[in-house]
Short mmCIF file of the N, C-alpha and C atoms (twelve columns), coordinates in Angstrom:
data_MODEL
# 
_entry.id   MODEL 
# 
loop_
_atom_site.group_PDB 
_atom_site.id 
_atom_site.type_symbol 
_atom_site.label_atom_id 
_atom_site.label_alt_id 
_atom_site.label_comp_id 
_atom_site.label_asym_id 
_atom_site.label_seq_id 
_atom_site.Cartn_x 
_atom_site.Cartn_y 
_atom_site.Cartn_z 
_atom_site.pdbx_PDB_model_num 
ATOM 1   N N  . UNK A 1   118.896 -127.898 83.142 1 
ATOM 2   C CA . UNK A 1   119.086 -128.441 81.804 1 
ATOM 3   C C  . UNK A 1   119.695 -129.843 81.859 1 
ATOM 4   N N  . UNK A 2   120.608 -130.068 82.797 1 
ATOM 5   C CA . UNK A 2   121.237 -131.391 82.895 1 
ATOM 6   C C  . UNK A 2   120.223 -132.467 83.262 1 
ATOM 7   N N  . UNK A 3   119.267 -132.136 84.113 1 
ATOM 8   C CA . UNK A 3   118.261 -133.117 84.513 1 
ATOM 9   C C  . UNK A 3   117.359 -133.480 83.337 1 
ATOM 10  N N  . UNK A 4   117.022 -132.497 82.517 1 
ATOM 11  C CA . UNK A 4   116.179 -132.753 81.344 1 
ATOM 12  C C  . UNK A 4   116.965 -133.572 80.318 1 
ATOM 13  N N  . UNK A 5   118.242 -133.259 80.161 1 
ATOM 14  C CA . UNK A 5   119.095 -134.043 79.256 1 
ATOM 15  C C  . UNK A 5   119.163 -135.491 79.719 1 
ATOM 16  N N  . UNK A 6   119.277 -135.696 81.016 1 
ATOM 17  C CA . UNK A 6   119.325 -137.066 81.554 1 
ATOM 18  C C  . UNK A 6   118.013 -137.801 81.273 1 
ATOM 19  N N  . UNK A 7   116.891 -137.104 81.395 1 
ATOM 20  C CA . UNK A 7   115.587 -137.714 81.090 1 
ATOM 21  C C  . UNK A 7   115.530 -138.106 79.615 1 
ATOM 22  N N  . UNK A 8   115.983 -137.208 78.744 1 
ATOM 23  C CA . UNK A 8   115.989 -137.497 77.304 1 
ATOM 24  C C  . UNK A 8   116.883 -138.692 76.988 1 
ATOM 25  N N  . UNK A 9   118.044 -138.778 77.638 1 
ATOM 26  C CA . UNK A 9   118.939 -139.921 77.415 1 
ATOM 27  C C  . UNK A 9   118.308 -141.226 77.889 1 
ATOM 28  N N  . UNK A 10  117.623 -141.176 79.025 1 
ATOM 29  C CA . UNK A 10  116.947 -142.377 79.537 1 
ATOM 30  C C  . UNK A 10  115.862 -142.826 78.566 1 
ATOM 31  N N  . UNK A 11  115.087 -141.870 78.044 1 
ATOM 32  C CA . UNK A 11  114.053 -142.201 77.061 1 
ATOM 33  C C  . UNK A 11  114.685 -142.757 75.794 1 
ATOM 34  N N  . UNK A 12  115.780 -142.139 75.350 1 
ATOM 35  C CA . UNK A 12  116.487 -142.614 74.162 1 
ATOM 36  C C  . UNK A 12  117.020 -144.021 74.323 1 
ATOM 37  N N  . UNK A 13  117.508 -144.320 75.500 1 
ATOM 38  C CA . UNK A 13  118.005 -145.683 75.761 1 
ATOM 39  C C  . UNK A 13  116.870 -146.700 75.648 1 
ATOM 40  N N  . UNK A 14  115.718 -146.357 76.214 1 
ATOM 41  C CA . UNK A 14  114.555 -147.261 76.120 1 
ATOM 42  C C  . UNK A 14  114.130 -147.430 74.665 1 
ATOM 43  N N  . UNK A 15  114.143 -146.347 73.908 1 
ATOM 44  C CA . UNK A 15  113.791 -146.413 72.492 1 
ATOM 45  C C  . UNK A 15  114.743 -147.341 71.750 1 
ATOM 46  N N  . UNK A 16  116.027 -147.195 71.990 1 
ATOM 47  C CA . UNK A 16  117.021 -147.998 71.265 1 
ATOM 48  C C  . UNK A 16  116.943 -149.474 71.638 1 
ATOM 49  N N  . UNK A 17  116.579 -149.771 72.880 1 
ATOM 50  C CA . UNK A 17  116.395 -151.179 73.271 1 
ATOM 51  C C  . UNK A 17  115.247 -151.800 72.482 1 
ATOM 52  N N  . UNK A 18  114.187 -151.040 72.279 1 
ATOM 53  C CA . UNK A 18  113.047 -151.537 71.504 1 
ATOM 54  C C  . UNK A 18  113.398 -151.589 70.021 1 
ATOM 55  N N  . UNK A 19  114.159 -150.604 69.561 1 
ATOM 56  C CA . UNK A 19  114.591 -150.521 68.151 1 
ATOM 57  C C  . UNK A 19  115.357 -151.773 67.731 1 
ATOM 58  N N  . UNK A 20  116.086 -152.351 68.676 1 
ATOM 59  C CA . UNK A 20  116.946 -153.501 68.390 1 
ATOM 60  C C  . UNK A 20  116.184 -154.815 68.283 1 
ATOM 61  N N  . UNK A 21  114.888 -154.801 68.519 1 
ATOM 62  C CA . UNK A 21  114.103 -156.044 68.483 1 
ATOM 63  C C  . UNK A 21  112.842 -155.826 67.660 1 
ATOM 64  N N  . UNK A 22  112.040 -156.853 67.529 1 
ATOM 65  C CA . UNK A 22  110.725 -156.690 66.921 1 
ATOM 66  C C  . UNK A 22  109.842 -155.927 67.901 1 
ATOM 67  N N  . UNK A 23  108.985 -155.082 67.401 1 
ATOM 68  C CA . UNK A 23  108.150 -154.278 68.286 1 
ATOM 69  C C  . UNK A 23  106.752 -154.142 67.707 1 
ATOM 70  N N  . UNK A 24  105.817 -153.876 68.617 1 
ATOM 71  C CA . UNK A 24  104.419 -153.716 68.231 1 
ATOM 72  C C  . UNK A 24  104.191 -152.343 67.608 1 
ATOM 73  N N  . UNK A 25  103.312 -152.299 66.613 1 
ATOM 74  C CA . UNK A 25  102.924 -151.048 65.965 1 
ATOM 75  C C  . UNK A 25  101.403 -150.924 66.064 1 
ATOM 76  N N  . UNK A 26  100.952 -149.770 66.554 1 
ATOM 77  C CA . UNK A 26  99.534  -149.495 66.704 1 
ATOM 78  C C  . UNK A 26  99.164  -148.325 65.787 1 
ATOM 79  N N  . UNK A 27  97.893  -148.027 65.695 1 
ATOM 80  C CA . UNK A 27  97.444  -146.894 64.897 1 
ATOM 81  C C  . UNK A 27  96.664  -145.942 65.788 1 
ATOM 82  N N  . UNK A 28  97.053  -144.651 65.766 1 
ATOM 83  C CA . UNK A 28  96.344  -143.641 66.539 1 
ATOM 84  C C  . UNK A 28  95.055  -143.257 65.812 1 
ATOM 85  N N  . UNK A 29  94.222  -142.484 66.467 1 
ATOM 86  C CA . UNK A 29  92.939  -142.106 65.883 1 
ATOM 87  C C  . UNK A 29  93.094  -141.322 64.580 1 
ATOM 88  N N  . UNK A 30  94.229  -140.626 64.415 1 
ATOM 89  C CA . UNK A 30  94.458  -139.898 63.167 1 
ATOM 90  C C  . UNK A 30  95.150  -140.768 62.115 1 
ATOM 91  N N  . UNK A 31  95.217  -142.057 62.404 1 
ATOM 92  C CA . UNK A 31  95.803  -143.077 61.523 1 
ATOM 93  C C  . UNK A 31  97.317  -143.006 61.410 1 
ATOM 94  N N  . UNK A 32  97.970  -142.203 62.260 1 
ATOM 95  C CA . UNK A 32  99.431  -142.200 62.281 1 
ATOM 96  C C  . UNK A 32  99.907  -143.342 63.174 1 
ATOM 97  N N  . UNK A 33  101.113 -143.851 62.920 1 
ATOM 98  C CA . UNK A 33  101.587 -145.005 63.687 1 
ATOM 99  C C  . UNK A 33  102.021 -144.638 65.102 1 
ATOM 100 N N  . UNK A 34  101.946 -145.611 65.966 1 
ATOM 101 C CA . UNK A 34  102.369 -145.505 67.356 1 
ATOM 102 C C  . UNK A 34  103.035 -146.829 67.703 1 
ATOM 103 N N  . UNK A 35  104.221 -146.771 68.307 1 
ATOM 104 C CA . UNK A 35  104.915 -148.002 68.686 1 
ATOM 105 C C  . UNK A 35  105.059 -148.084 70.198 1 
ATOM 106 N N  . UNK A 36  105.474 -149.253 70.652 1 
ATOM 107 C CA . UNK A 36  105.727 -149.394 72.082 1 
ATOM 108 C C  . UNK A 36  106.870 -148.491 72.514 1 
ATOM 109 N N  . UNK A 37  107.764 -148.119 71.589 1 
ATOM 110 C CA . UNK A 37  108.852 -147.194 71.915 1 
ATOM 111 C C  . UNK A 37  108.306 -145.795 72.204 1 
ATOM 112 N N  . UNK A 38  107.317 -145.343 71.414 1 
ATOM 113 C CA . UNK A 38  106.672 -144.048 71.684 1 
ATOM 114 C C  . UNK A 38  106.117 -144.032 73.112 1 
ATOM 115 N N  . UNK A 39  105.420 -145.100 73.464 1 
ATOM 116 C CA . UNK A 39  104.776 -145.167 74.776 1 
ATOM 117 C C  . UNK A 39  105.790 -145.269 75.906 1 
ATOM 118 N N  . UNK A 40  106.840 -146.069 75.716 1 
ATOM 119 C CA . UNK A 40  107.876 -146.210 76.744 1 
ATOM 120 C C  . UNK A 40  108.571 -144.869 76.976 1 
ATOM 121 N N  . UNK A 41  108.949 -144.193 75.896 1 
ATOM 122 C CA . UNK A 41  109.622 -142.895 76.027 1 
ATOM 123 C C  . UNK A 41  108.689 -141.868 76.669 1 
ATOM 124 N N  . UNK A 42  107.439 -141.858 76.262 1 
ATOM 125 C CA . UNK A 42  106.453 -140.944 76.843 1 
ATOM 126 C C  . UNK A 42  106.384 -141.131 78.364 1 
ATOM 127 N N  . UNK A 43  106.263 -142.359 78.812 1 
ATOM 128 C CA . UNK A 43  106.144 -142.631 80.249 1 
ATOM 129 C C  . UNK A 43  107.391 -142.198 81.008 1 
ATOM 130 N N  . UNK A 44  108.573 -142.462 80.460 1 
ATOM 131 C CA . UNK A 44  109.828 -142.063 81.108 1 
ATOM 132 C C  . UNK A 44  109.909 -140.542 81.209 1 
ATOM 133 N N  . UNK A 45  109.600 -139.860 80.115 1 
ATOM 134 C CA . UNK A 45  109.710 -138.402 80.091 1 
ATOM 135 C C  . UNK A 45  108.699 -137.753 81.031 1 
ATOM 136 N N  . UNK A 46  107.450 -138.189 80.972 1 
ATOM 137 C CA . UNK A 46  106.421 -137.588 81.828 1 
ATOM 138 C C  . UNK A 46  106.748 -137.811 83.301 1 
ATOM 139 N N  . UNK A 47  107.160 -139.014 83.642 1 
ATOM 140 C CA . UNK A 47  107.534 -139.295 85.041 1 
ATOM 141 C C  . UNK A 47  108.712 -138.418 85.469 1 
ATOM 142 N N  . UNK A 48  109.706 -138.307 84.597 1 
ATOM 143 C CA . UNK A 48  110.882 -137.495 84.913 1 
ATOM 144 C C  . UNK A 48  110.552 -136.026 85.061 1 
ATOM 145 N N  . UNK A 49  109.783 -135.475 84.138 1 
ATOM 146 C CA . UNK A 49  109.439 -134.055 84.214 1 
ATOM 147 C C  . UNK A 49  108.567 -133.745 85.423 1 
ATOM 148 N N  . UNK A 50  107.654 -134.654 85.758 1 
ATOM 149 C CA . UNK A 50  106.809 -134.443 86.941 1 
ATOM 150 C C  . UNK A 50  107.640 -134.427 88.217 1 
ATOM 151 N N  . UNK A 51  108.782 -135.128 88.220 1 
ATOM 152 C CA . UNK A 51  109.650 -135.114 89.404 1 
ATOM 153 C C  . UNK A 51  110.435 -133.805 89.509 1 
ATOM 154 N N  . UNK A 52  110.526 -133.049 88.398 1 
ATOM 155 C CA . UNK A 52  111.282 -131.790 88.384 1 
ATOM 156 C C  . UNK A 52  110.416 -130.569 88.663 1 
ATOM 157 N N  . UNK A 53  109.176 -130.600 88.197 1 
ATOM 158 C CA . UNK A 53  108.327 -129.413 88.334 1 
ATOM 159 C C  . UNK A 53  106.854 -129.810 88.286 1 
ATOM 160 N N  . UNK A 54  106.023 -128.839 88.621 1 
ATOM 161 C CA . UNK A 54  104.581 -129.045 88.563 1 
ATOM 162 C C  . UNK A 54  103.992 -128.440 87.296 1 
ATOM 163 N N  . UNK A 55  104.834 -128.048 86.346 1 
ATOM 164 C CA . UNK A 55  104.338 -127.457 85.106 1 
ATOM 165 C C  . UNK A 55  103.547 -128.495 84.309 1 
ATOM 166 N N  . UNK A 56  102.536 -128.045 83.580 1 
ATOM 167 C CA . UNK A 56  101.792 -128.977 82.736 1 
ATOM 168 C C  . UNK A 56  102.681 -129.529 81.625 1 
ATOM 169 N N  . UNK A 57  102.318 -130.704 81.137 1 
ATOM 170 C CA . UNK A 57  103.075 -131.379 80.084 1 
ATOM 171 C C  . UNK A 57  102.128 -131.643 78.924 1 
ATOM 172 N N  . UNK A 58  102.504 -131.128 77.756 1 
ATOM 173 C CA . UNK A 58  101.763 -131.396 76.534 1 
ATOM 174 C C  . UNK A 58  102.621 -132.336 75.704 1 
ATOM 175 N N  . UNK A 59  102.179 -133.579 75.596 1 
ATOM 176 C CA . UNK A 59  102.919 -134.599 74.869 1 
ATOM 177 C C  . UNK A 59  102.073 -135.128 73.727 1 
ATOM 178 N N  . UNK A 60  102.735 -135.421 72.628 1 
ATOM 179 C CA . UNK A 60  102.018 -135.976 71.485 1 
ATOM 180 C C  . UNK A 60  101.274 -137.248 71.858 1 
ATOM 181 N N  . UNK A 61  101.788 -137.994 72.806 1 
ATOM 182 C CA . UNK A 61  101.195 -139.284 73.147 1 
ATOM 183 C C  . UNK A 61  100.227 -139.222 74.318 1 
ATOM 184 N N  . UNK A 62  99.986  -138.049 74.874 1 
ATOM 185 C CA . UNK A 62  99.029  -137.965 75.979 1 
ATOM 186 C C  . UNK A 62  97.640  -137.650 75.443 1 
ATOM 187 N N  . UNK A 63  96.695  -137.801 76.285 1 
ATOM 188 C CA . UNK A 63  95.312  -137.522 75.876 1 
ATOM 189 C C  . UNK A 63  95.204  -136.076 75.426 1 
ATOM 190 N N  . UNK A 64  94.327  -135.829 74.508 1 
ATOM 191 C CA . UNK A 64  94.140  -134.478 73.981 1 
ATOM 192 C C  . UNK A 64  93.740  -133.520 75.105 1 
ATOM 193 N N  . UNK A 65  94.429  -132.409 75.154 1 
ATOM 194 C CA . UNK A 65  94.102  -131.362 76.119 1 
ATOM 195 C C  . UNK A 65  93.525  -130.208 75.308 1 
ATOM 196 N N  . UNK A 66  92.312  -129.812 75.610 1 
ATOM 197 C CA . UNK A 66  91.647  -128.831 74.756 1 
ATOM 198 C C  . UNK A 66  92.307  -127.454 74.855 1 
ATOM 199 N N  . UNK A 67  92.113  -126.669 73.795 1 
ATOM 200 C CA . UNK A 67  92.753  -125.371 73.680 1 
ATOM 201 C C  . UNK A 67  92.343  -124.432 74.814 1 
ATOM 202 N N  . UNK A 68  91.114  -124.531 75.279 1 
ATOM 203 C CA . UNK A 68  90.669  -123.638 76.354 1 
ATOM 204 C C  . UNK A 68  91.506  -123.848 77.624 1 
ATOM 205 N N  . UNK A 69  91.972  -125.053 77.835 1 
ATOM 206 C CA . UNK A 69  92.860  -125.334 78.965 1 
ATOM 207 C C  . UNK A 69  94.278  -124.874 78.651 1 
ATOM 208 N N  . UNK A 70  94.803  -125.302 77.497 1 
ATOM 209 C CA . UNK A 70  96.186  -124.979 77.137 1 
ATOM 210 C C  . UNK A 70  96.433  -123.482 76.977 1 
ATOM 211 N N  . UNK A 71  95.428  -122.743 76.524 1 
ATOM 212 C CA . UNK A 71  95.625  -121.314 76.271 1 
ATOM 213 C C  . UNK A 71  95.920  -120.530 77.539 1 
ATOM 214 N N  . UNK A 72  95.597  -121.100 78.689 1 
ATOM 215 C CA . UNK A 72  95.871  -120.412 79.956 1 
ATOM 216 C C  . UNK A 72  97.269  -120.708 80.496 1 
ATOM 217 N N  . UNK A 73  97.986  -121.627 79.861 1 
ATOM 218 C CA . UNK A 73  99.328  -121.980 80.335 1 
ATOM 219 C C  . UNK A 73  100.336 -120.930 79.884 1 
ATOM 220 N N  . UNK A 74  101.062 -120.348 80.827 1 
ATOM 221 C CA . UNK A 74  102.154 -119.448 80.441 1 
ATOM 222 C C  . UNK A 74  103.451 -120.240 80.293 1 
ATOM 223 N N  . UNK A 75  103.620 -121.261 81.101 1 
ATOM 224 C CA . UNK A 75  104.808 -122.121 81.051 1 
ATOM 225 C C  . UNK A 75  104.351 -123.572 81.016 1 
ATOM 226 N N  . UNK A 76  104.999 -124.362 80.145 1 
ATOM 227 C CA . UNK A 76  104.669 -125.786 80.072 1 
ATOM 228 C C  . UNK A 76  105.785 -126.536 79.348 1 
ATOM 229 N N  . UNK A 77  105.791 -127.838 79.536 1 
ATOM 230 C CA . UNK A 77  106.707 -128.719 78.812 1 
ATOM 231 C C  . UNK A 77  106.007 -129.180 77.535 1 
ATOM 232 N N  . UNK A 78  106.720 -129.129 76.422 1 
ATOM 233 C CA . UNK A 78  106.215 -129.613 75.142 1 
ATOM 234 C C  . UNK A 78  107.078 -130.805 74.747 1 
ATOM 235 N N  . UNK A 79  106.451 -131.967 74.533 1 
ATOM 236 C CA . UNK A 79  107.191 -133.214 74.365 1 
ATOM 237 C C  . UNK A 79  106.722 -133.976 73.129 1 
ATOM 238 N N  . UNK A 80  107.685 -134.434 72.348 1 
ATOM 239 C CA . UNK A 80  107.415 -135.472 71.344 1 
ATOM 240 C C  . UNK A 80  108.394 -136.592 71.689 1 
ATOM 241 N N  . UNK A 81  107.908 -137.623 72.386 1 
ATOM 242 C CA . UNK A 81  108.813 -138.649 72.917 1 
ATOM 243 C C  . UNK A 81  109.577 -139.428 71.853 1 
ATOM 244 N N  . UNK A 82  108.990 -139.565 70.670 1 
ATOM 245 C CA . UNK A 82  109.681 -140.229 69.560 1 
ATOM 246 C C  . UNK A 82  109.257 -139.506 68.282 1 
ATOM 247 N N  . UNK A 83  110.012 -138.482 67.938 1 
ATOM 248 C CA . UNK A 83  109.717 -137.718 66.729 1 
ATOM 249 C C  . UNK A 83  110.341 -138.464 65.557 1 
ATOM 250 N N  . UNK A 84  109.494 -138.930 64.656 1 
ATOM 251 C CA . UNK A 84  109.973 -139.725 63.530 1 
ATOM 252 C C  . UNK A 84  109.577 -141.182 63.670 1 
ATOM 253 N N  . UNK A 85  108.363 -141.416 64.136 1 
ATOM 254 C CA . UNK A 85  107.911 -142.798 64.336 1 
ATOM 255 C C  . UNK A 85  107.959 -143.604 63.037 1 
ATOM 256 N N  . UNK A 86  107.571 -142.980 61.919 1 
ATOM 257 C CA . UNK A 86  107.603 -143.707 60.643 1 
ATOM 258 C C  . UNK A 86  109.028 -144.109 60.283 1 
ATOM 259 N N  . UNK A 87  109.987 -143.238 60.568 1 
ATOM 260 C CA . UNK A 87  111.389 -143.565 60.307 1 
ATOM 261 C C  . UNK A 87  111.886 -144.644 61.267 1 
ATOM 262 N N  . UNK A 88  111.429 -144.568 62.506 1 
ATOM 263 C CA . UNK A 88  111.751 -145.601 63.492 1 
ATOM 264 C C  . UNK A 88  111.289 -146.964 62.981 1 
ATOM 265 N N  . UNK A 89  110.055 -147.010 62.470 1 
ATOM 266 C CA . UNK A 89  109.497 -148.267 61.957 1 
ATOM 267 C C  . UNK A 89  110.314 -148.775 60.772 1 
ATOM 268 N N  . UNK A 90  110.767 -147.856 59.923 1 
ATOM 269 C CA . UNK A 90  111.598 -148.228 58.760 1 
ATOM 270 C C  . UNK A 90  113.018 -148.620 59.168 1 
ATOM 271 N N  . UNK A 91  113.361 -148.306 60.432 1 
ATOM 272 C CA . UNK A 91  114.697 -148.577 60.982 1 
ATOM 273 C C  . UNK A 91  115.792 -147.885 60.167 1 
ATOM 274 N N  . UNK A 92  115.556 -146.608 59.835 1 
ATOM 275 C CA . UNK A 92  116.580 -145.864 59.102 1 
ATOM 276 C C  . UNK A 92  117.363 -144.899 60.001 1 
ATOM 277 N N  . UNK A 93  117.079 -144.900 61.304 1 
ATOM 278 C CA . UNK A 93  117.857 -144.109 62.254 1 
ATOM 279 C C  . UNK A 93  117.507 -142.630 62.317 1 
ATOM 280 N N  . UNK A 94  116.493 -142.197 61.606 1 
ATOM 281 C CA . UNK A 94  116.167 -140.776 61.549 1 
ATOM 282 C C  . UNK A 94  114.998 -140.440 62.473 1 
ATOM 283 N N  . UNK A 95  115.272 -140.409 63.770 1 
ATOM 284 C CA . UNK A 95  114.257 -140.080 64.765 1 
ATOM 285 C C  . UNK A 95  114.943 -139.450 65.966 1 
ATOM 286 N N  . UNK A 96  114.179 -138.702 66.752 1 
ATOM 287 C CA . UNK A 96  114.736 -137.993 67.899 1 
ATOM 288 C C  . UNK A 96  113.774 -138.032 69.083 1 
ATOM 289 N N  . UNK A 97  114.291 -137.650 70.237 1 
ATOM 290 C CA . UNK A 97  113.497 -137.386 71.436 1 
ATOM 291 C C  . UNK A 97  113.472 -135.869 71.588 1 
ATOM 292 N N  . UNK A 98  112.280 -135.273 71.679 1 
ATOM 293 C CA . UNK A 98  112.163 -133.816 71.788 1 
ATOM 294 C C  . UNK A 98  111.478 -133.421 73.086 1 
ATOM 295 N N  . UNK A 99  112.163 -132.568 73.862 1 
ATOM 296 C CA . UNK A 99  111.610 -132.018 75.098 1 
ATOM 297 C C  . UNK A 99  111.930 -130.528 75.094 1 
ATOM 298 N N  . UNK A 100 110.914 -129.691 75.234 1 
ATOM 299 C CA . UNK A 100 111.126 -128.240 75.293 1 
ATOM 300 C C  . UNK A 100 110.367 -127.649 76.468 1 
ATOM 301 N N  . UNK A 101 110.949 -126.656 77.073 1 
ATOM 302 C CA . UNK A 101 110.261 -125.843 78.073 1 
ATOM 303 C C  . UNK A 101 109.821 -124.580 77.353 1 
ATOM 304 N N  . UNK A 102 108.521 -124.328 77.353 1 
ATOM 305 C CA . UNK A 102 107.972 -123.169 76.660 1 
ATOM 306 C C  . UNK A 102 107.493 -122.164 77.710 1 
ATOM 307 N N  . UNK A 103 107.956 -120.922 77.561 1 
ATOM 308 C CA . UNK A 103 107.553 -119.844 78.475 1 
ATOM 309 C C  . UNK A 103 106.985 -118.698 77.651 1 
ATOM 310 N N  . UNK A 104 105.712 -118.384 77.895 1 
ATOM 311 C CA . UNK A 104 105.040 -117.312 77.164 1 
ATOM 312 C C  . UNK A 104 105.183 -117.469 75.646 1 
ATOM 313 N N  . UNK A 105 105.002 -118.701 75.176 1 
ATOM 314 C CA . UNK A 105 105.021 -118.976 73.754 1 
ATOM 315 C C  . UNK A 105 106.397 -119.108 73.127 1 
ATOM 316 N N  . UNK A 106 107.461 -119.025 73.939 1 
ATOM 317 C CA . UNK A 106 108.828 -119.088 73.412 1 
ATOM 318 C C  . UNK A 106 109.566 -120.270 74.048 1 
ATOM 319 N N  . UNK A 107 110.197 -121.126 73.221 1 
ATOM 320 C CA . UNK A 107 110.994 -122.213 73.815 1 
ATOM 321 C C  . UNK A 107 112.215 -121.632 74.527 1 
ATOM 322 N N  . UNK A 108 112.384 -122.037 75.786 1 
ATOM 323 C CA . UNK A 108 113.502 -121.518 76.579 1 
ATOM 324 C C  . UNK A 108 114.517 -122.600 76.941 1 
ATOM 325 N N  . UNK A 109 114.164 -123.848 76.693 1 
ATOM 326 C CA . UNK A 109 115.081 -124.970 76.973 1 
ATOM 327 C C  . UNK A 109 114.779 -126.084 75.993 1 
# 
């Protein structure tokens, strides 16, 4: 748990560094916003989790993984590197870094 917390803090630090300056805003295929902070946090978290385990990682910012693949996973990491992107863009401080370990459909960490 401490290693995952450290990864989340590292991602949060990168997010806050971007939050303090002007940043690029992109649009995802579903027309929801994506910022360079989302991408920076995603990369930090995925790299960190891959160093801890070989479990699959399902992240909001990664390429779509089809259900036929995901349905076979008993354990996996579920990640939203910047939950609250619209709030981040508004700079109202209402956003989080979310990392969960899911085992047999139940979050365990």
